[in-house]
Short mmCIF file of C-alpha atoms in Angstrom, two decimals:
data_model
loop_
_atom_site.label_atom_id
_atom_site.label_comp_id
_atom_site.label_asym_id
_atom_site.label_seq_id
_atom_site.Cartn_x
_atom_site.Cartn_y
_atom_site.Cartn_z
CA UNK A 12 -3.01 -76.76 53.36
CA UNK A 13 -2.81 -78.63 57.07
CA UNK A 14 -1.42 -77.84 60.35
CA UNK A 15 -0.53 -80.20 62.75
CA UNK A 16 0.41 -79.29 66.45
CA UNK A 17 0.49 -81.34 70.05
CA UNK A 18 -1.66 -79.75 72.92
CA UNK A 19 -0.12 -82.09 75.54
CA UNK A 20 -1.68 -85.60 75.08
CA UNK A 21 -3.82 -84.61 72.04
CA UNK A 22 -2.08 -83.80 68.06
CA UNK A 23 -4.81 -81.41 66.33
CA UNK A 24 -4.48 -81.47 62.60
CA UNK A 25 -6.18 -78.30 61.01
CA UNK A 26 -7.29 -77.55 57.28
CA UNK A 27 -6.40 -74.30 57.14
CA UNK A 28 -7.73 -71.73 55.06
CA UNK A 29 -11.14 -70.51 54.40
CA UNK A 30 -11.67 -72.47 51.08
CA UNK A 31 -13.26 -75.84 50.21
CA UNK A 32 -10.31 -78.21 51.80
CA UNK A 33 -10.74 -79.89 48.34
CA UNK A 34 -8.93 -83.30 48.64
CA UNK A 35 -6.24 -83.03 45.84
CA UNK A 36 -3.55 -84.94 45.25
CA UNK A 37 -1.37 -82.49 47.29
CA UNK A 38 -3.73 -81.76 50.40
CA UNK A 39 -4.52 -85.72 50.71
CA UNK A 40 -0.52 -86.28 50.88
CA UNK A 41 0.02 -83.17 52.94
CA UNK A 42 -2.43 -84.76 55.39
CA UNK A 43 -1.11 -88.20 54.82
CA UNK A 44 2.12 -86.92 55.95
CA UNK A 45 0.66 -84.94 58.97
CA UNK A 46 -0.81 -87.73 60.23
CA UNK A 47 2.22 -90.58 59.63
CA UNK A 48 4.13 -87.92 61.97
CA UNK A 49 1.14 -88.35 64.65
CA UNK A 50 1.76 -92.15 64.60
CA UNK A 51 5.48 -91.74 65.12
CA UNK A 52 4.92 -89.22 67.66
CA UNK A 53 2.42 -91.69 69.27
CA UNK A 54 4.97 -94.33 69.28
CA UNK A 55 7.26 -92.26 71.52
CA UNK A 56 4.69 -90.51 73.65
CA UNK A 57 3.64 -93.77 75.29
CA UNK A 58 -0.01 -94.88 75.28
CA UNK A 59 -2.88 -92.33 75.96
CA UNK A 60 -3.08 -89.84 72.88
CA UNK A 61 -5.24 -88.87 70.74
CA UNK A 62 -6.36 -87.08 67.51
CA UNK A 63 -8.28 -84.45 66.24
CA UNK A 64 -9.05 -83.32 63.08
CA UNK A 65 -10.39 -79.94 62.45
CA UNK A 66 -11.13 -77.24 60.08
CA UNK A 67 -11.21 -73.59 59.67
CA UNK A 68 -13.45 -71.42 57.41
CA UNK A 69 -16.94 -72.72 55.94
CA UNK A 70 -16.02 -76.37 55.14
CA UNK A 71 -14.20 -79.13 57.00
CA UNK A 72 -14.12 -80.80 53.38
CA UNK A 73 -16.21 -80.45 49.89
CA UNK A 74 -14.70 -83.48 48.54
CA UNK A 75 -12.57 -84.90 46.25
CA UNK A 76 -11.08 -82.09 43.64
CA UNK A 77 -13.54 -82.43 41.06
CA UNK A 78 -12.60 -79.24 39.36
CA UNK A 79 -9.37 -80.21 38.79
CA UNK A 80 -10.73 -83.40 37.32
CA UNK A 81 -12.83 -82.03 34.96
CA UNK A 82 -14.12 -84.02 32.75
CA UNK A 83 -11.32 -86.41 32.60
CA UNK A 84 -11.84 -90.21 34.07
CA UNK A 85 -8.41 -90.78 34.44
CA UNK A 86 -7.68 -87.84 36.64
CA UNK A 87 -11.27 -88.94 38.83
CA UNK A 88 -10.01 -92.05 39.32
CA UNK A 89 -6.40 -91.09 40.41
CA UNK A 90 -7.67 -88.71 43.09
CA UNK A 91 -10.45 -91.67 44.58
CA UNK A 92 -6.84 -93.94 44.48
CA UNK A 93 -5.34 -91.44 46.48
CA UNK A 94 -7.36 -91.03 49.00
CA UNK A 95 -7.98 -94.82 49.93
CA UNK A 96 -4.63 -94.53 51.66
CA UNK A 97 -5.48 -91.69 53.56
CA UNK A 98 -8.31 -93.66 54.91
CA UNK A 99 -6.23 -96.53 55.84
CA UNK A 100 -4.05 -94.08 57.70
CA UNK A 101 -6.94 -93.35 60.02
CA UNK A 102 -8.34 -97.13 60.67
CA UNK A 103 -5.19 -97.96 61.49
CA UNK A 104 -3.75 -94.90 63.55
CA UNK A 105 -2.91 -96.12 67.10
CA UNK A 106 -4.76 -94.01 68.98
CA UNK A 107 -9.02 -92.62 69.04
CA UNK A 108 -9.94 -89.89 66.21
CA UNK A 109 -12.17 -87.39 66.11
CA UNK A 110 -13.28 -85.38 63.07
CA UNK A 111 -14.56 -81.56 64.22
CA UNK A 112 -16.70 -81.49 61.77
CA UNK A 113 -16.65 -77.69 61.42
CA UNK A 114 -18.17 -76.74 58.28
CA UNK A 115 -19.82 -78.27 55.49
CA UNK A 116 -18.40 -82.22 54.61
CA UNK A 117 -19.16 -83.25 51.41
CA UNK A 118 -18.43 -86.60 49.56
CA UNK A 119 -14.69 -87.19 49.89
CA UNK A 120 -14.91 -84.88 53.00
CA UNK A 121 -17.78 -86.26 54.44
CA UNK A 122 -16.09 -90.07 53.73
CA UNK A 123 -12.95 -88.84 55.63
CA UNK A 124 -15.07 -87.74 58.54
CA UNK A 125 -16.89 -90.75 58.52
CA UNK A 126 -12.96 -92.34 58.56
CA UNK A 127 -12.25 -91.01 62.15
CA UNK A 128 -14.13 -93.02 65.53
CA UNK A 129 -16.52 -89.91 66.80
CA UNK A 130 -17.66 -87.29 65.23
CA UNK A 131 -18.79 -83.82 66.72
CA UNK A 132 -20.28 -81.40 64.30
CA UNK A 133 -21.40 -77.37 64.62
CA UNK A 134 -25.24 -77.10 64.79
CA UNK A 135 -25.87 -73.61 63.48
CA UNK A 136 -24.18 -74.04 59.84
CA UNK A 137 -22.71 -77.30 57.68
CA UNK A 138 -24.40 -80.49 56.38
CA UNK A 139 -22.93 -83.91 55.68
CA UNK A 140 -23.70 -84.59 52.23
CA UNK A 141 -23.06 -87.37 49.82
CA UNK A 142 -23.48 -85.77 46.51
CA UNK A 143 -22.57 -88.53 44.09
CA UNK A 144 -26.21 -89.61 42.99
CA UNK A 145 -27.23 -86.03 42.62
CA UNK A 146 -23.77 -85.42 40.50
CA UNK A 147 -24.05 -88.51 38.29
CA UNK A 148 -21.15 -90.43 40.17
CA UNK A 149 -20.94 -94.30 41.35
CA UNK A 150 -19.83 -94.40 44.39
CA UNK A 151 -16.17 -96.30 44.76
CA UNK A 152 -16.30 -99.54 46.27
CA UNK A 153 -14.41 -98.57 49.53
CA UNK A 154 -16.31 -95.38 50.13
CA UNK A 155 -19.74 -97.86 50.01
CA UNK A 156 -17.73 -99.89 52.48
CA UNK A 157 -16.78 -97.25 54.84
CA UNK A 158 -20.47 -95.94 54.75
CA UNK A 159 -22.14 -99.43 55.46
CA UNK A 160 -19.42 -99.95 58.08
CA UNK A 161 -20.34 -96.87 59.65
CA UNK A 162 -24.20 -96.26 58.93
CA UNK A 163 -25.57 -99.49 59.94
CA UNK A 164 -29.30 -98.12 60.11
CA UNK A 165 -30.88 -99.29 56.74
CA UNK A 166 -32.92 -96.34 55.90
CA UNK A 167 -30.25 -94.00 57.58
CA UNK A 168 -28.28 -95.62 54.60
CA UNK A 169 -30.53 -95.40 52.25
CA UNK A 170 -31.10 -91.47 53.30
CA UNK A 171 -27.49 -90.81 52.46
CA UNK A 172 -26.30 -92.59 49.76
CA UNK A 173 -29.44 -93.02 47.80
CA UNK A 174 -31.53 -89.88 48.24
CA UNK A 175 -28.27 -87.58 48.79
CA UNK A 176 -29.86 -86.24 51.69
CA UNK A 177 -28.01 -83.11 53.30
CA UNK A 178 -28.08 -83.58 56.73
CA UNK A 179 -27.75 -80.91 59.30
CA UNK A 180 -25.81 -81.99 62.55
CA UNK A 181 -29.38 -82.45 64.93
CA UNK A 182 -30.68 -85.24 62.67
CA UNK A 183 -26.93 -86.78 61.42
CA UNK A 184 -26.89 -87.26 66.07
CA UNK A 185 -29.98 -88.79 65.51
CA UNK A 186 -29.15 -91.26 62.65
CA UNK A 187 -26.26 -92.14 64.69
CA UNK A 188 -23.45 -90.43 62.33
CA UNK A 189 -22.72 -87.57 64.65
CA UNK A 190 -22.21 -87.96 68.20
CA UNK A 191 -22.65 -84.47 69.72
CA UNK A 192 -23.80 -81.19 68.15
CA UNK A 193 -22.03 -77.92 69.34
CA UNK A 194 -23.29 -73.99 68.36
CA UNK A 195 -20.69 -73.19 66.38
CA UNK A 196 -17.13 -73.89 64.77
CA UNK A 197 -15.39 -72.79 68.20
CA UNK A 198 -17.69 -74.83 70.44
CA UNK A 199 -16.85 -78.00 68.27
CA UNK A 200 -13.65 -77.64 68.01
CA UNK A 201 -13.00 -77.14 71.55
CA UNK A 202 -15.59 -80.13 72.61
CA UNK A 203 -13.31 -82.15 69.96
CA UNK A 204 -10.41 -81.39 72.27
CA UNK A 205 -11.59 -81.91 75.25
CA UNK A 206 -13.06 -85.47 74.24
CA UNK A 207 -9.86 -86.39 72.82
CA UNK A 208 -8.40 -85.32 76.17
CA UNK A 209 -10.81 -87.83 78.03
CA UNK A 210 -10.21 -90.56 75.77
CA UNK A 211 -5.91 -90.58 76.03
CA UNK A 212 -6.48 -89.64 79.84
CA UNK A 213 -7.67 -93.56 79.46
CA UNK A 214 -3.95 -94.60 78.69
CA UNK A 215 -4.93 -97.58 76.06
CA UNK A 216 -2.07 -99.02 74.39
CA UNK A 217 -2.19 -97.60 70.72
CA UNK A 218 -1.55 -100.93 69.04
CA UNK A 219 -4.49 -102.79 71.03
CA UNK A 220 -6.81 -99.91 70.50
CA UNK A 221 -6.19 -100.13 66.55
CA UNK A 222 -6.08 -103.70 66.75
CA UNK A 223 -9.61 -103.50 68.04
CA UNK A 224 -10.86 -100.91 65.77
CA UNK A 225 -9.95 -102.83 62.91
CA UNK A 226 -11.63 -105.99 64.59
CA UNK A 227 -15.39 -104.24 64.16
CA UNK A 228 -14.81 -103.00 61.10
CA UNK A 229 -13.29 -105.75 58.87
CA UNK A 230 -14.81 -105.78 55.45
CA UNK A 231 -14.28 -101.56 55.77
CA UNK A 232 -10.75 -102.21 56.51
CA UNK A 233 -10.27 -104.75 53.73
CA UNK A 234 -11.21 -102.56 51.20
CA UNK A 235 -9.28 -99.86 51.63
CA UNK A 236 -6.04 -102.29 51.94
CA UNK A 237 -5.63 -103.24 55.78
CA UNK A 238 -4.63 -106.82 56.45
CA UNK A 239 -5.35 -107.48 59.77
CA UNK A 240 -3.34 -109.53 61.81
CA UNK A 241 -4.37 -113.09 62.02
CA UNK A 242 -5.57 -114.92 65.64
CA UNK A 243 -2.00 -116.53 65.91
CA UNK A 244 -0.24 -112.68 66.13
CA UNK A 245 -3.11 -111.25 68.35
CA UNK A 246 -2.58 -114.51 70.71
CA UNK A 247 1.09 -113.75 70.90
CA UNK A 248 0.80 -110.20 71.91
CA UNK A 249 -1.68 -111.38 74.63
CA UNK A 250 1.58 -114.05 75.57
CA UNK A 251 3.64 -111.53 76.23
CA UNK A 252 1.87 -109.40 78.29
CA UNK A 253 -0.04 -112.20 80.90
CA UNK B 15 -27.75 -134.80 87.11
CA UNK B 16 -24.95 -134.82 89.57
CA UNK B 17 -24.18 -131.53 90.28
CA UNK B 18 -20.45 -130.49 90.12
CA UNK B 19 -18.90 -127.55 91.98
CA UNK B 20 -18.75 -125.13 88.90
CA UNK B 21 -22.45 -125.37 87.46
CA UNK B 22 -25.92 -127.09 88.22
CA UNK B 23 -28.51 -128.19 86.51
CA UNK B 24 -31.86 -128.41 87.13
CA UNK B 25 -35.34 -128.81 85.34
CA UNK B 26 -37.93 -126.45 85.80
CA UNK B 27 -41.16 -127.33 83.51
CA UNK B 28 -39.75 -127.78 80.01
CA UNK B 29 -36.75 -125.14 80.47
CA UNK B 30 -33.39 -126.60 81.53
CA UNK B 31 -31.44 -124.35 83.68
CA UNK B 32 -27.94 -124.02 83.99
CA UNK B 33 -26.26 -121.91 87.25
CA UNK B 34 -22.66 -121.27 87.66
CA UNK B 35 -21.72 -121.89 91.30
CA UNK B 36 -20.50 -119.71 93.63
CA UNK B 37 -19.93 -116.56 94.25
CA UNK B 38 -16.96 -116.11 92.60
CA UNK B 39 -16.10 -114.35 88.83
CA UNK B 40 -16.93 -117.62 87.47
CA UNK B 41 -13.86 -117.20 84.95
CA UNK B 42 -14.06 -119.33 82.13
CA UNK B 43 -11.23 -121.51 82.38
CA UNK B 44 -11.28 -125.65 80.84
CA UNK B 45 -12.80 -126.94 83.61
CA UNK B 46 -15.86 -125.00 83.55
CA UNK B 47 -16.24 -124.34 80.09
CA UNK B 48 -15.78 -128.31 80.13
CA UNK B 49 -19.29 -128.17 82.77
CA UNK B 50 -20.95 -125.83 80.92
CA UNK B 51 -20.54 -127.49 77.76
CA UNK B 52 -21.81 -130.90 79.28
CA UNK B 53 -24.83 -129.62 80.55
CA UNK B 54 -25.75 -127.98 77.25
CA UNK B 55 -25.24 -130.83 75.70
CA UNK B 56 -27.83 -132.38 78.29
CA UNK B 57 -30.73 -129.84 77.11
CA UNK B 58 -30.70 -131.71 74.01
CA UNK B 59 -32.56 -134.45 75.67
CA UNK B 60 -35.34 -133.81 76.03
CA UNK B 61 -36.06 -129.92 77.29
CA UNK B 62 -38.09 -127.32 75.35
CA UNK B 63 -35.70 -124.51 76.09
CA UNK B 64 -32.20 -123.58 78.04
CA UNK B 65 -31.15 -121.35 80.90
CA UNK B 66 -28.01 -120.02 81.66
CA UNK B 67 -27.67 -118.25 84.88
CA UNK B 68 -25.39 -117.39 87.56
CA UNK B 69 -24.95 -117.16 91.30
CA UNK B 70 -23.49 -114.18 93.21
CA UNK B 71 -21.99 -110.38 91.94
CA UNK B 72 -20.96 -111.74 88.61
CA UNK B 73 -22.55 -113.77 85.50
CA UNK B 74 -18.61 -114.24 84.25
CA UNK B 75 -16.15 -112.17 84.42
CA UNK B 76 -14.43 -113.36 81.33
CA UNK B 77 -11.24 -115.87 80.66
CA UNK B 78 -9.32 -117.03 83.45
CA UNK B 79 -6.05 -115.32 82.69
CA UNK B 80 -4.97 -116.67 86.42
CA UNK B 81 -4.84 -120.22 84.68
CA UNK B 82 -3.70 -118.59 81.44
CA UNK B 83 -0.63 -117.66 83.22
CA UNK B 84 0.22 -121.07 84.56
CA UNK B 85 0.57 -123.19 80.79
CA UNK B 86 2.32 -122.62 77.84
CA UNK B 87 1.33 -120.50 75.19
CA UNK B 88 0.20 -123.51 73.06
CA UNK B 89 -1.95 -124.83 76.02
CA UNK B 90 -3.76 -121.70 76.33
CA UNK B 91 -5.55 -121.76 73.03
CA UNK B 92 -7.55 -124.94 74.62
CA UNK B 93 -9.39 -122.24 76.58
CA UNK B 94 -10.29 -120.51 73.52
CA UNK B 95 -10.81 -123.59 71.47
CA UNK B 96 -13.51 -124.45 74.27
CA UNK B 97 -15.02 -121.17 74.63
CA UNK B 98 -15.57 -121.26 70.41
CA UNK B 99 -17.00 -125.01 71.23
CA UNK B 100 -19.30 -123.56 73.76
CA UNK B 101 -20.37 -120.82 71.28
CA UNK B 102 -20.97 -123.78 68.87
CA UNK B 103 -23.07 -125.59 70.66
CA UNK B 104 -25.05 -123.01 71.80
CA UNK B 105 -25.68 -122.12 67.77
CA UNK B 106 -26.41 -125.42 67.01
CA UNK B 107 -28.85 -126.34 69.98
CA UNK B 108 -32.01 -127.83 68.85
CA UNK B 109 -34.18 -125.18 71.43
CA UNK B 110 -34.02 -121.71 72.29
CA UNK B 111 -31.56 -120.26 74.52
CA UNK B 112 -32.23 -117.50 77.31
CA UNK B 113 -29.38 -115.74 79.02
CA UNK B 114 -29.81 -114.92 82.42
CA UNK B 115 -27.49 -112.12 83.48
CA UNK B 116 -27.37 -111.99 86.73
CA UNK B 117 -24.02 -110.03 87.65
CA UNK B 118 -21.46 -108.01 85.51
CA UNK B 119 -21.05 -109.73 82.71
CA UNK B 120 -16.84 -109.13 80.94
CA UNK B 121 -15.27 -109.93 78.05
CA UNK B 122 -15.79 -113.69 77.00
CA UNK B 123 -18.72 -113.38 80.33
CA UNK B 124 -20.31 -110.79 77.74
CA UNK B 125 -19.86 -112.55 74.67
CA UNK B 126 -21.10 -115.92 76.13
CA UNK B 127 -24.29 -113.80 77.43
CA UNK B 128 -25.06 -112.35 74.00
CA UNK B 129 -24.18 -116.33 71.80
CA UNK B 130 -27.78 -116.79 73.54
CA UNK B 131 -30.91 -116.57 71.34
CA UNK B 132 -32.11 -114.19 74.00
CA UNK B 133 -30.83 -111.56 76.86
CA UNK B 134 -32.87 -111.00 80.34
CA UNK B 135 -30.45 -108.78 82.76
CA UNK B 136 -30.77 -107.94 86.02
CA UNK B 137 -31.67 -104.23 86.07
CA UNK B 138 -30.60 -102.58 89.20
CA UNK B 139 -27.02 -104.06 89.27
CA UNK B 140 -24.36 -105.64 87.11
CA UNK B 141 -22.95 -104.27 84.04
CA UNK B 142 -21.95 -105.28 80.65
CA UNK B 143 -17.92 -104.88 79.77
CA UNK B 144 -15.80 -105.39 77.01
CA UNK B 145 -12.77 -104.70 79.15
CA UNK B 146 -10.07 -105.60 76.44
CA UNK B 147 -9.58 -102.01 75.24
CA UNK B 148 -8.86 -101.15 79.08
CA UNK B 149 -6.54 -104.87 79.64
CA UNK B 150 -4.51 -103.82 76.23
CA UNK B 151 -5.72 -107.12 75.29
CA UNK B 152 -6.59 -107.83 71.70
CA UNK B 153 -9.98 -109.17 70.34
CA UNK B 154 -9.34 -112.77 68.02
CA UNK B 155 -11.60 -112.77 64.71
CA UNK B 156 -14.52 -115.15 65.78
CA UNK B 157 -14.71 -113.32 69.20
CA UNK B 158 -15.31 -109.98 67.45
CA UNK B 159 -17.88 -112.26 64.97
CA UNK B 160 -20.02 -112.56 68.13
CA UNK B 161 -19.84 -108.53 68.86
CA UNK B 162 -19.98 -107.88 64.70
CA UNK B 163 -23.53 -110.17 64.22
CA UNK B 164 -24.68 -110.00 67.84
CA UNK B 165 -24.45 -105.90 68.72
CA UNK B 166 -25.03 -104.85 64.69
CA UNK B 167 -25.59 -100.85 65.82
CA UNK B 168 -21.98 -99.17 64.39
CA UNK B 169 -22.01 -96.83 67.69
CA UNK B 170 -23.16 -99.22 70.41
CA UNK B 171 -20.24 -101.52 69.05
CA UNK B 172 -17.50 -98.57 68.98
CA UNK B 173 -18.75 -97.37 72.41
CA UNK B 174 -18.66 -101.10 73.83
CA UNK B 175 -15.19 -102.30 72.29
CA UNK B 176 -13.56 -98.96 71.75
CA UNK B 177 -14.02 -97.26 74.52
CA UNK B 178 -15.12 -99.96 76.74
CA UNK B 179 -18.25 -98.44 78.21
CA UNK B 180 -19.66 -100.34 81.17
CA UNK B 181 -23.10 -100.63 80.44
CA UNK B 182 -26.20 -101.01 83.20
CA UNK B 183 -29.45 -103.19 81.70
CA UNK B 184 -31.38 -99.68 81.02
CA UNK B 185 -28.65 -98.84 78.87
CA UNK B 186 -27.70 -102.22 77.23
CA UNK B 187 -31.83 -102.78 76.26
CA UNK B 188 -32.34 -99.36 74.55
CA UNK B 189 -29.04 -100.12 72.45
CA UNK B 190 -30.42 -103.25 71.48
CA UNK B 191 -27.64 -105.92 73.19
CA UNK B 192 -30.30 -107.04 75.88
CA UNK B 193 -34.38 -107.71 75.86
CA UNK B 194 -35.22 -107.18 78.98
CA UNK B 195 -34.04 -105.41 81.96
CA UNK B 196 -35.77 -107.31 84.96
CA UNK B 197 -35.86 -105.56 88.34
CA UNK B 198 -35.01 -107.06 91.52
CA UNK B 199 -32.63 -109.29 92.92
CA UNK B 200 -31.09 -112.32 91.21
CA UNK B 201 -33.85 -114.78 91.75
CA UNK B 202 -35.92 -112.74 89.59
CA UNK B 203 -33.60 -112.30 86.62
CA UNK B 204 -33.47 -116.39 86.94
CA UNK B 205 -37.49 -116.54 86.78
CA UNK B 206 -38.18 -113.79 84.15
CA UNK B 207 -35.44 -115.51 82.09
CA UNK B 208 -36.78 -119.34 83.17
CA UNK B 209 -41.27 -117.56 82.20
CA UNK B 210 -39.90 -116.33 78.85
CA UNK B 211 -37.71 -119.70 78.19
CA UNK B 212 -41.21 -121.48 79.23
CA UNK B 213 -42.47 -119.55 76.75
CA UNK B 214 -40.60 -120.49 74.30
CA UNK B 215 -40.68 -124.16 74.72
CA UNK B 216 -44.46 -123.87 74.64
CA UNK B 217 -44.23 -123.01 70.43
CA UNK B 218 -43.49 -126.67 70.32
CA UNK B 219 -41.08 -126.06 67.24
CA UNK B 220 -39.07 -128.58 65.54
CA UNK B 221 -35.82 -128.54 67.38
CA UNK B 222 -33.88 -129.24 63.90
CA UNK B 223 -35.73 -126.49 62.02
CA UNK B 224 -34.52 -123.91 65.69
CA UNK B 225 -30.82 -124.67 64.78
CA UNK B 226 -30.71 -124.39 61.20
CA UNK B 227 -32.75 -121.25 61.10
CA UNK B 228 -30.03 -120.09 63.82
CA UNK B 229 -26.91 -121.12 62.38
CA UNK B 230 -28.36 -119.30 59.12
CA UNK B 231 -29.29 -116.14 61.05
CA UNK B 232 -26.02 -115.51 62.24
CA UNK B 233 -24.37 -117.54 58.92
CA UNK B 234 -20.61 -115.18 59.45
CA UNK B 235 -20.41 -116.40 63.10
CA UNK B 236 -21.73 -119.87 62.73
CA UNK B 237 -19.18 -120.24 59.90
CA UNK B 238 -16.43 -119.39 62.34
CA UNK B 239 -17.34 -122.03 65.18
CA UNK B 240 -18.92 -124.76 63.39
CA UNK B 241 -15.61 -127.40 63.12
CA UNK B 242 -15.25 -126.67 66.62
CA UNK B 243 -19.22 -127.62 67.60
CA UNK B 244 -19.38 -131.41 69.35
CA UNK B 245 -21.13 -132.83 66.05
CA UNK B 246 -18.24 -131.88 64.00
CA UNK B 247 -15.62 -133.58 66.29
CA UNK B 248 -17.82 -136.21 66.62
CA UNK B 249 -18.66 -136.57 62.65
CA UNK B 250 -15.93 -138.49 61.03
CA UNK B 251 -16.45 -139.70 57.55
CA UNK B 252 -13.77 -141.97 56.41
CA UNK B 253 -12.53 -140.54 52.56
CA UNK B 254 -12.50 -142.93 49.92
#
């Protein structure tokens, strides 16, 4: 289901197989486990580390496991729970993320690349699609949250969530939700890598650097469960280290 | 006004203009956040619009941590307190506001640059810095209002904060965080911010009507400052 290994200062964590990466209850806690082990890791491995997240075959993710769901409400709503979590994982991992977006990301998958702080993407192949308007689905409060948190360009907004437009990686870099578009599934992956080795090369403390991330984007963080820490914590920290 | 050895003031036309001295960081410690605040409060009376410039490499550099280090942890929120007063005055000035930056402009330098209504920069030098990523130094809520309302562009703020790009005037103007990138040396940041201030004062507009429409422009950051702004410690109504 997912891989995780350390390439010196950089953990890659891989969807493996050549399938849809559908987010069911068992991938979404195989990856939720995967990446708790990064943050531990990153507590002993010091400051400067990083993360990628990558995967193989034609998708990076189609979504949440609708088929599974069927029909059933219940079982919708369980796997939307279940992958709020997952997405506090990532605002609050202690160290930059970077989704190799390396095949099609769709809803759910699309939301958890949106989740990580850049995004690279394959040019030839793959669109970022939200799907729910064409499907008949609302869209769950924190997923709106992590969209406006991220797409901040009205009518880029307004392209995705309300006209379901399937964007290829060229105009996604344009609208600001990609930040570098690669040939193919090789090229981003590596280009992934090597900007995640940049990035820990700059040594931040993992705590600050989460701190911060969850400082520009509060009302995402809120609604997917993160309390941040108040002024009186943050000043204390600062205490310490003058 | 009597100029002190940490800002001047002077009145050119209708704009007031404020210089830090020196050509130091011009950290914002007490004592000059104290200045600065006094002469804002000055602009009040009687000028169409404000300046706030800078002498030397640097517009400000940020917090004076070298103070920071010499008082208790309790005393150092009073720097804080007075930079969020500073920020509150600015919102609630009764005439528009032009930043001049004239040097690198870091941390609370940036965030005092971009609390003004307007941003000219000085083009061929001087960068803006949010340097806390690279200090491990972690951003308080109404500090990271000012980034949240001020630089609204998701990637321009990640890229700033979270991976604490140093950005030139070209840079910072087609992101959106300044107007105008002004070529030359500092004197000419100072008059291209001082024409466009004129400018400003020249609309004549009803200094009240300025800073309400402000403080409801940027409602989330006002919100944040406003107990902190002089009227506030100065408004006390006696409860019944």
């Amino acid at each position: 289901m997912c891989t995780l290994e350390q390439r010196g200062r950089v953990f890659v964590l891989t969807l493996t197989g050549d399938d849809e990466h559908r987010l069911s209850h068992a991938l979404i806690a195989s990856i939720r486990s995967s990446v708790a082990s990064v943050a531990a890791a990153a507590a002993s491995a010091g400051p400067g580390t990083a993360l990628v997240t990558v995967g193989e075959g034609r998708f990076f993710s189609n979504g949440l496991d609708n088929i599974w769901a069927g029909t059933s409400r219940e079982r919708l709503q369980g796997l939307v729970d279940a992958l709020s979590p997952l997405a506090a994982d990532l605002f609050a991992l202690p160290m930059p993320t970077i989704a190799a977006i390396t095949g099609h990301a769709a809803a759910g998958g699309f939301l958890l690349a949106l989740c990580h702080d850049y995004r690279i993407m394959r040019g030839d192949r793959g669109v970022l699609y939200m799907s729910e308007v064409d499907i008949g689905l609302p869209l769950p409060p924190y997923f709106v949250s992590v969209l406006r948190s991220k797409i901040t360009a009205a009518n880029a907004l307004r392209d995705v969530t309300l006209r379901g437009r399937k964007l290829k990686a060229a105009e996604a870099k344009e609208m600001g939700i990609v930040d570098a578009v690669c040939p193919g599934p090789a090229e981003t992956a590596a280009e992934a890598i090597k900007l995640a080795e940049q990035l820990a090369a700059r040594k931040w403390d993992g705590n600050v650097y989460a701190s911060i991330r969850m400082s520009i984007f509060p009302e995402a963080c809120r609604s997917i469960g993160i309390v941040e820490e108040s002024d009186e914590e943050k000043r204390k920290h600062f205490a310490s280290r003058l | 006004m009597e100029p002190n050895n940490l800002c001047t003031v002077e009145r050119r036309g209708r704009v007031h203009v404020i210089t830090l001295t020196g050509p130091g960081e011009h950290r914002l410690g007490p004592a000059l956040l104290g200045a600065i605040r006094s002469a804002v409060a000055a602009a009040s009376a009687g000028a169409g619009a404000l300046v706030l410039a800078a002498e030397g490499k640097f517009f400000s550099n940020g917090f004076d941590q070298a103070w920071a280090r010499t008082v208790p942890l309790h005393l150092q929120a009073t720097m804080e307190d007075a930079f969020r007063a500073l920020v509150a005055d600015l919102l609630a000035l009764p005439v528009p506001t032009v930043a001049a930056v004239t040097g690198h402009a870091a941390a609370a330098g940036c965030a005092l640059a971009l609390a003004h209504d307007a941003v000219f920069m000085r083009g061929s030098r001087g960068f803006l810095y949010m340097s806390e990523v690279d200090a491990g130094i972690k951003i308080i809520d109404f500090f990271a209002e000012i980034m949240r309302e001020k630089v609204p562009d998701a990637v321009a703020r990640r890229d700033l904060l979270l991976r604490g790009d140093r950005m030139p005037a070209a840079e910072a103007v087609r992101r959106g965080m300044v107007d105008v990138a002004v070529e030359g040396g500092v004197e000419d940041v100072v008059n291209a911010a001082v024409a466009e201030a004129e400018k400003l004062a020249a609309r004549e507009w009803d200094g009240e009507v300025v800073a309400e429409i402000r403080k409801a422009a940027w409602p989330k950051l006002w919100s944040k400052v406003k107990d902190y702004s002089a009227a506030a410690q100065v408004a006390v109504r006696p409860r019944l």
